[in-house]
Amino acid sequence: MSSPVTSNDREKVVSKLPGWLRQNLKIRAAQHGVEIQAAVEQGIREWCSLASAVATIDTAGSDSFSTFLPFGQWEEFRQTAADRRVSLTQGLAQSIQLWLDANPAPNVERPEITRRIIVCNQKGGVGKTAITAGLGEALAESPEALHAVRVAKALAKALRESETQAGQAPPTEDPLDIENLPGPGLKVLLVDFDPQCHLTNQLGAAPVPMNGDSLTSHMAGDPKGDLRDLIVSIDDETFGGRLHLLPACNDAFLLDVRLSAVRAREAALERALAPIESDYDVIIVDCPPSLGLSMDAAAYYGRRRDGEKPGQSGALIVVQAEDSSADAYELLTTQVDDLRGDLQVHIDYLGIVVNLYDSRRGYIATSSLQGWVDIKDPRVVGLIGDLKEQKEAVRVKRPLLAYAPKSQQAIGMRALAREVL
């Protein structure tokens, strides 16, 4: 049936559609960046113009479906359905399937050069590991499903609101600030570069045994096997085998000592990971809170390579809205700037992530956040709240985006992923 309720020059129409077909339509329309009503309009137009009927669609279990179509199109569709002796539900299902067939899911866009993201800060306890995991999970989410994402304007809004939020609860998400978008579907490797093994433990993997093969051994020029043999898959259907982890080993506590005897030691991480780079679209390195040679190697690994566009790879700095993070930030940027000058390389900053934020902590938190926002270059690209879901996910050793995919933290991680992309 049709209704006089209009959207510009359109009328509302109501019919029925099987749930699986409606879901496919929602996902495919989002993948192509078109409105559902535009996809239905195009499908009906094509269906009405066919010279003969198409294959019957299984419409069992159909329920109500409504959209807006140009005035007159629904009546033309009804007449065509009557002429072909099919129900309106069947005709609509065929029309939508026709549009789906004509607009297949786009291929995931793969970077020409594997992107390398170095998650760092010289201060421990700011949540680098949580950001590393959440960012990697968000980048690997399925492109064949829709996921709640906080839009860019919502981040700006949250940053503005934070200035006046002292003593109040953290702002809640406005439904209008959330979009349901397909996942990027990228192949991601998380590298636990911290001898404390936090990333490895949080994702439910086992640290690499001492005295065996490890990333440290490969960096020190003493490999005992193929680095691929150490990599484990983070198994969850939302990642579809695209999310992998290179676990840490406690021998990384000795890495700086071992690197001191290695030639061109700043390139040690790059030499170790080079054989596996082509297997991934993005490699994210969870760095230790260190000012030593290992951090030099990580920063060098994230440098801009020949032919790589600015901002594709580089350092993502995780901070908290408190003073000690600012002190550590100065130490990190000084080290990176010295490396830039000494080696004559470009190391880009991908942005600042303010993690574990809670405006109820008052003036210290809100004024510190404003201080990060005022830096401008690098700019704040993520604001992640201090909420229980992340702690719960760590306790049960599951990825946050699998454990609590609709949580505010998960929504924020997806927003961060799109800012970094």
Coordinates of C-alpha atoms in Angstrom, one line a residue:
M1 CA 0.0 0.0 0.0
S2 CA 1.0 3.7 -0.3
S3 CA 0.7 6.6 2.0
P4 CA 0.5 10.3 1.4
V5 CA 3.3 10.9 3.9
T6 CA 6.1 12.2 1.7
S7 CA 9.8 12.8 1.7
N8 CA 10.3 15.7 -0.8
D9 CA 8.7 14.3 -4.0
R10 CA 8.3 10.8 -2.7
E11 CA 5.5 8.8 -1.1
K12 CA 5.7 6.2 1.6
V13 CA 5.0 2.6 0.5
V14 CA 4.6 -0.4 2.7
S15 CA 5.0 -4.0 1.7
K16 CA 6.7 -7.2 3.0
L17 CA 10.2 -8.5 2.6
P18 CA 12.1 -11.5 4.1
G19 CA 14.5 -10.5 6.8
W20 CA 17.6 -11.9 5.1
L21 CA 17.0 -9.9 2.0
R22 CA 16.4 -6.7 3.9
Q23 CA 19.7 -7.2 5.8
N24 CA 21.5 -7.8 2.5
L25 CA 20.0 -4.6 1.1
K26 CA 21.1 -2.6 4.2
I27 CA 24.6 -3.9 4.0
R28 CA 25.1 -3.5 0.3
A29 CA 23.6 0.0 0.2
A30 CA 26.0 1.0 3.0
Q31 CA 28.9 -0.5 1.1
H32 CA 28.1 1.6 -2.0
G33 CA 27.2 4.7 0.1
V34 CA 23.6 5.0 -1.3
E35 CA 20.3 5.3 0.5
I36 CA 18.1 2.3 0.7
Q37 CA 15.2 4.1 -1.0
A38 CA 17.4 4.9 -3.9
A39 CA 18.5 1.2 -4.3
V40 CA 14.8 0.0 -4.1
E41 CA 13.8 2.7 -6.7
Q42 CA 16.5 1.6 -9.1
G43 CA 15.7 -2.1 -8.6
I44 CA 12.0 -1.6 -9.2
R45 CA 12.7 0.4 -12.3
E46 CA 14.9 -2.3 -13.7
W47 CA 12.4 -5.0 -12.8
C48 CA 9.5 -3.2 -14.5
S49 CA 11.6 -2.8 -17.7
L50 CA 12.4 -6.5 -18.0
A51 CA 10.9 -8.3 -20.9
S52 CA 10.3 -11.5 -18.9
A53 CA 10.0 -12.8 -15.4
V54 CA 13.0 -13.7 -13.3
A55 CA 13.7 -16.5 -10.8
T56 CA 11.3 -16.8 -7.9
I57 CA 12.7 -15.7 -4.5
D58 CA 11.9 -17.5 -1.3
T59 CA 9.8 -15.0 0.7
A60 CA 8.9 -17.3 3.5
G61 CA 8.8 -15.4 6.9
S62 CA 8.5 -12.0 5.2
D63 CA 7.5 -9.1 7.5
S64 CA 6.7 -5.4 7.1
F65 CA 9.1 -3.3 5.0
S66 CA 8.6 0.4 4.2
T67 CA 10.4 2.9 2.1
F68 CA 9.9 6.1 0.0
L69 CA 9.5 6.0 -3.8
P70 CA 8.9 8.6 -6.4
F71 CA 5.2 9.4 -6.9
G72 CA 3.6 7.0 -9.4
Q73 CA 6.4 4.3 -9.3
W74 CA 4.5 2.1 -6.9
E75 CA 1.4 2.1 -9.0
E76 CA 3.4 1.1 -12.1
F77 CA 5.0 -1.6 -10.0
R78 CA 1.6 -2.9 -8.8
Q79 CA 0.4 -3.1 -12.4
T80 CA 3.5 -4.9 -13.6
A81 CA 3.2 -7.4 -10.8
A82 CA -0.4 -8.0 -11.7
D83 CA 0.4 -8.5 -15.4
R84 CA 3.1 -11.1 -14.4
R85 CA 0.8 -12.7 -11.9
V86 CA 3.2 -12.4 -9.0
S87 CA 2.5 -11.0 -5.5
L88 CA 3.8 -7.6 -4.5
T89 CA 6.1 -9.2 -2.0
Q90 CA 7.5 -11.5 -4.6
G91 CA 7.9 -8.7 -7.1
L92 CA 9.6 -6.5 -4.6
A93 CA 12.0 -9.3 -3.6
Q94 CA 12.9 -9.9 -7.2
S95 CA 13.5 -6.1 -7.7
I96 CA 15.8 -5.9 -4.7
Q97 CA 17.7 -9.1 -5.7
L98 CA 18.1 -7.6 -9.2
W99 CA 19.7 -4.5 -7.7
L100 CA 22.0 -6.6 -5.5
D101 CA 23.1 -8.7 -8.5
A102 CA 23.8 -5.5 -10.5
N103 CA 25.7 -3.9 -7.5
P104 CA 28.0 -6.6 -6.1
A105 CA 30.0 -6.0 -2.9
P106 CA 33.0 -3.8 -3.6
N107 CA 36.4 -5.3 -3.1
V108 CA 38.3 -4.3 0.0
E109 CA 40.8 -1.6 -1.0
R110 CA 44.3 -2.9 -0.2
P111 CA 47.2 -0.5 0.4
E112 CA 50.1 -0.7 -2.0
I113 CA 52.5 -0.5 0.9
T114 CA 51.7 -2.3 4.2
R115 CA 50.7 0.4 6.7
R116 CA 52.7 0.4 9.9
I117 CA 51.2 2.0 13.0
I118 CA 53.4 2.4 16.1
V119 CA 51.3 2.8 19.3
C120 CA 53.5 4.5 21.8
N121 CA 54.1 6.7 24.9
Q122 CA 57.0 6.6 27.4
K123 CA 54.5 6.4 30.3
G124 CA 53.1 3.1 31.3
G125 CA 49.5 2.6 32.3
V126 CA 47.9 4.9 29.7
G127 CA 46.3 2.0 27.8
K128 CA 48.5 1.6 24.8
T129 CA 47.7 -2.1 24.7
A130 CA 43.9 -1.5 24.8
I131 CA 44.2 1.0 21.9
T132 CA 46.4 -1.3 19.9
A133 CA 43.9 -4.2 20.2
G134 CA 40.8 -2.1 19.7
L135 CA 42.2 -0.3 16.6
G136 CA 43.3 -3.6 15.1
E137 CA 40.0 -5.2 15.8
A138 CA 38.1 -2.3 14.2
L139 CA 40.2 -2.5 11.1
A140 CA 39.7 -6.2 10.7
E141 CA 35.9 -6.2 11.2
S142 CA 33.8 -7.9 8.5
P143 CA 32.8 -5.7 5.5
E144 CA 29.8 -8.0 5.1
A145 CA 28.2 -6.8 8.3
L146 CA 27.2 -3.4 9.7
H147 CA 28.9 -2.1 12.9
A148 CA 28.0 1.0 15.0
V149 CA 30.5 3.8 14.5
R150 CA 30.7 7.2 16.1
V151 CA 30.8 9.8 13.3
A152 CA 33.6 12.3 13.1
K153 CA 31.3 15.2 14.1
A154 CA 30.5 13.4 17.3
L155 CA 34.1 13.3 18.3
A156 CA 34.3 17.1 17.8
K157 CA 31.1 17.5 19.8
A158 CA 32.5 15.4 22.6
L159 CA 35.7 17.4 22.8
R160 CA 33.7 20.6 22.9
E161 CA 31.4 19.3 25.6
S162 CA 34.2 18.1 27.7
E163 CA 35.2 21.7 28.5
T164 CA 32.0 22.2 30.5
Q165 CA 31.6 18.7 31.9
A166 CA 33.6 19.0 35.1
G167 CA 31.8 17.2 38.0
Q168 CA 29.3 15.6 35.7
A169 CA 28.8 12.1 34.2
P170 CA 30.6 11.4 30.9
P171 CA 28.3 12.5 27.9
T172 CA 26.1 9.7 26.6
E173 CA 26.0 8.8 22.9
D174 CA 23.4 10.6 20.8
P175 CA 21.8 8.1 18.5
L176 CA 22.1 10.7 15.7
D177 CA 25.9 10.6 16.1
I178 CA 26.0 6.9 15.4
E179 CA 26.2 5.3 11.9
N180 CA 26.0 1.7 11.0
L181 CA 28.8 1.0 8.5
P182 CA 30.5 -2.0 7.0
G183 CA 33.8 -3.0 8.5
P184 CA 37.1 -2.2 6.7
G185 CA 37.9 -5.9 6.3
L186 CA 41.6 -5.4 6.4
K187 CA 44.2 -8.1 7.2
V188 CA 45.8 -6.9 10.4
L189 CA 48.8 -8.1 12.4
L190 CA 49.2 -7.0 16.0
V191 CA 52.8 -7.1 17.3
D192 CA 53.3 -7.4 21.0
F193 CA 56.6 -5.5 21.4
D194 CA 56.4 -5.2 25.1
P195 CA 58.3 -7.7 27.3
Q196 CA 55.4 -7.5 29.9
C197 CA 53.2 -9.4 27.3
H198 CA 50.1 -7.5 28.1
L199 CA 48.6 -7.6 24.6
T200 CA 49.4 -11.3 24.3
N201 CA 47.7 -12.1 27.7
Q202 CA 44.7 -9.8 27.1
L203 CA 43.8 -11.6 23.8
G204 CA 44.1 -15.0 25.4
A205 CA 47.3 -16.1 23.7
A206 CA 50.4 -17.6 25.4
P207 CA 53.7 -15.7 25.5
V208 CA 56.5 -17.2 23.5
P209 CA 58.7 -19.5 25.7
M210 CA 62.1 -18.2 26.7
N211 CA 65.1 -19.8 25.0
G212 CA 63.1 -20.5 21.9
D213 CA 62.4 -18.5 18.8
S214 CA 61.0 -15.0 19.2
L215 CA 60.8 -11.5 17.7
T216 CA 63.8 -10.5 19.8
S217 CA 65.9 -13.3 18.3
H218 CA 65.0 -12.2 14.8
M219 CA 65.9 -8.6 15.6
A220 CA 69.2 -9.6 17.2
G221 CA 70.1 -11.5 14.0
D222 CA 69.8 -15.0 15.7
P223 CA 66.5 -16.4 14.3
K224 CA 65.7 -20.0 15.2
G225 CA 62.9 -20.6 12.8
D226 CA 60.3 -18.8 10.6
L227 CA 58.6 -15.9 12.3
R228 CA 55.3 -16.9 10.7
D229 CA 55.3 -20.0 12.9
L230 CA 54.9 -17.8 16.0
I231 CA 51.9 -15.9 14.7
V232 CA 48.5 -16.9 16.1
S233 CA 45.0 -16.1 14.7
I234 CA 42.5 -14.2 16.9
D235 CA 39.5 -16.4 16.2
D236 CA 36.1 -14.7 16.1
E237 CA 33.7 -14.7 13.3
T238 CA 33.6 -10.9 13.2
F239 CA 37.3 -10.8 12.1
G240 CA 37.0 -13.7 9.7
G241 CA 40.6 -14.9 10.1
R242 CA 41.9 -11.4 9.2
L243 CA 43.2 -10.5 12.7
H244 CA 46.5 -12.1 13.8
L245 CA 48.9 -11.6 16.8
L246 CA 52.7 -12.0 17.1
P247 CA 53.0 -12.8 20.8
A248 CA 55.6 -11.3 23.0
C249 CA 58.4 -13.1 24.9
N250 CA 60.0 -12.0 28.2
D251 CA 63.4 -12.1 26.5
A252 CA 62.4 -8.6 25.1
F253 CA 63.7 -7.3 28.5
L254 CA 67.1 -7.9 27.1
L255 CA 66.4 -6.4 23.6
D256 CA 68.3 -3.1 24.1
V257 CA 71.4 -5.0 25.3
R258 CA 71.3 -7.3 22.3
L259 CA 70.6 -4.5 19.9
S260 CA 73.7 -2.6 21.1
A261 CA 75.8 -5.3 19.3
V262 CA 73.7 -5.2 16.1
R263 CA 74.7 -3.2 13.0
A264 CA 72.1 -0.7 11.8
R265 CA 70.2 -1.5 14.9
E266 CA 67.5 1.1 14.2
A267 CA 66.4 -1.1 11.3
A268 CA 66.3 -4.3 13.3
L269 CA 62.5 -4.4 13.7
E270 CA 62.0 -3.7 10.0
R271 CA 64.4 -6.5 9.0
A272 CA 62.6 -9.0 11.3
L273 CA 59.1 -8.2 10.0
A274 CA 60.0 -7.7 6.3
P275 CA 59.4 -11.3 5.3
I276 CA 55.8 -11.3 6.6
E277 CA 54.8 -7.7 5.6
S278 CA 53.2 -8.8 2.4
D279 CA 50.7 -11.0 4.3
Y280 CA 49.0 -8.0 5.9
D281 CA 47.4 -4.7 5.0
V282 CA 48.2 -3.1 8.4
I283 CA 50.8 -4.0 11.1
I284 CA 50.2 -2.4 14.5
V285 CA 53.1 -2.4 17.1
D286 CA 52.3 -2.2 20.8
C287 CA 55.4 -0.5 22.1
P288 CA 56.9 -0.7 25.6
P289 CA 57.2 2.4 27.8
S290 CA 60.8 2.8 26.8
L291 CA 63.3 5.5 25.7
G292 CA 65.9 2.9 24.6
L293 CA 67.0 1.3 21.4
S294 CA 63.9 -0.8 21.0
M295 CA 61.8 2.4 20.7
D296 CA 64.3 3.8 18.1
A297 CA 63.7 0.6 16.1
A298 CA 59.9 0.9 16.4
A299 CA 59.9 4.6 15.4
Y300 CA 62.2 3.8 12.4
Y301 CA 59.8 1.0 11.4
G302 CA 57.0 3.5 11.2
R303 CA 58.9 6.0 9.1
R304 CA 57.4 7.1 5.7
R305 CA 58.9 4.9 3.0
D306 CA 59.6 5.9 -0.6
G307 CA 56.3 6.1 -2.5
E308 CA 54.2 6.2 0.6
K309 CA 51.8 9.1 1.2
P310 CA 52.2 11.2 4.4
G311 CA 50.0 9.9 7.2
Q312 CA 49.8 6.3 6.0
S313 CA 52.2 5.1 8.6
G314 CA 53.7 6.6 11.7
A315 CA 53.3 7.0 15.4
L316 CA 49.9 7.0 17.3
I317 CA 50.4 8.5 20.7
V318 CA 48.2 7.3 23.6
V319 CA 47.8 9.7 26.5
Q320 CA 45.5 10.3 29.5
A321 CA 44.0 13.5 30.6
E322 CA 46.5 14.2 33.4
D323 CA 49.8 15.9 33.8
S324 CA 52.3 12.9 33.8
S325 CA 51.1 12.0 30.2
A326 CA 52.2 15.4 29.1
D327 CA 55.7 14.9 30.5
A328 CA 56.0 11.6 28.8
Y329 CA 54.7 13.1 25.5
E330 CA 57.6 15.6 25.6
L331 CA 60.1 12.8 26.0
L332 CA 58.6 10.8 23.1
T333 CA 58.5 13.7 20.7
T334 CA 62.0 14.6 21.6
Q335 CA 63.2 11.1 20.8
V336 CA 61.3 11.0 17.5
D337 CA 62.6 14.4 16.5
D338 CA 66.2 13.4 17.3
L339 CA 65.7 10.2 15.2
R340 CA 64.3 12.3 12.3
G341 CA 67.3 14.6 12.4
D342 CA 70.0 11.9 12.9
L343 CA 68.8 9.6 10.2
Q344 CA 67.2 12.1 7.9
V345 CA 63.8 10.3 7.8
H346 CA 60.2 11.3 7.9
I347 CA 58.3 9.9 10.9
D348 CA 54.7 11.1 10.8
Y349 CA 52.4 11.5 13.8
L350 CA 49.1 9.9 13.1
G351 CA 47.4 11.6 16.0
I352 CA 46.8 11.6 19.8
V353 CA 44.3 9.3 21.5
V354 CA 43.0 10.5 24.8
N355 CA 42.3 7.2 26.6
L356 CA 40.5 6.3 29.9
Y357 CA 38.8 9.7 29.9
D358 CA 36.3 10.5 32.6
S359 CA 35.1 14.1 33.1
R360 CA 33.9 13.3 36.6
R361 CA 37.5 13.6 37.7
G362 CA 36.9 17.3 37.4
Y363 CA 39.2 20.2 36.4
I364 CA 42.4 18.1 36.1
A365 CA 40.7 15.9 33.5
T366 CA 38.8 18.5 31.5
S367 CA 41.7 21.1 31.5
S368 CA 44.2 18.4 30.5
L369 CA 41.9 17.3 27.7
Q370 CA 41.7 20.8 26.4
G371 CA 45.5 21.0 26.5
W372 CA 45.7 18.0 24.2
V373 CA 43.1 19.5 21.9
D374 CA 45.1 22.8 21.8
I375 CA 48.2 21.1 20.4
K376 CA 46.5 20.9 16.9
D377 CA 49.5 19.1 15.3
P378 CA 49.3 16.2 16.0
R379 CA 45.6 16.5 16.6
V380 CA 43.3 14.4 18.8
V381 CA 41.9 11.6 16.7
G382 CA 40.3 9.5 19.5
L383 CA 38.6 10.0 22.8
I384 CA 37.9 6.7 24.6
G385 CA 36.0 6.6 27.9
D386 CA 37.0 4.8 31.1
L387 CA 34.2 2.3 31.1
K388 CA 33.8 -1.2 32.4
E389 CA 33.5 -3.2 29.1
Q390 CA 37.2 -2.9 28.4
K391 CA 38.2 -4.2 31.8
E392 CA 35.6 -7.0 31.5
A393 CA 37.0 -8.0 28.1
V394 CA 40.5 -8.2 29.5
R395 CA 39.3 -10.3 32.4
V396 CA 37.7 -12.9 30.1
K397 CA 40.6 -12.6 27.6
R398 CA 38.4 -11.7 24.6
P399 CA 38.7 -8.9 22.0
L400 CA 36.6 -5.9 23.1
L401 CA 34.8 -5.6 19.8
A402 CA 33.7 -9.3 20.0
Y403 CA 32.8 -9.1 23.8
A404 CA 30.9 -5.8 23.7
P405 CA 30.5 -4.7 20.1
K406 CA 27.8 -2.1 20.9
S407 CA 29.6 -0.5 23.8
Q408 CA 30.7 3.1 23.7
Q409 CA 34.3 2.0 23.8
A410 CA 33.8 -0.2 20.8
I411 CA 32.0 2.5 18.9
G412 CA 34.9 4.9 19.7
M413 CA 37.5 2.4 18.5
R414 CA 35.8 2.1 15.2
A415 CA 35.7 5.9 14.9
L416 CA 39.5 5.9 15.7
A417 CA 40.1 3.4 13.0
R418 CA 38.4 5.6 10.4
E419 CA 40.3 8.6 11.6
V420 CA 43.6 6.8 11.2
L421 CA 42.5 5.4 7.8

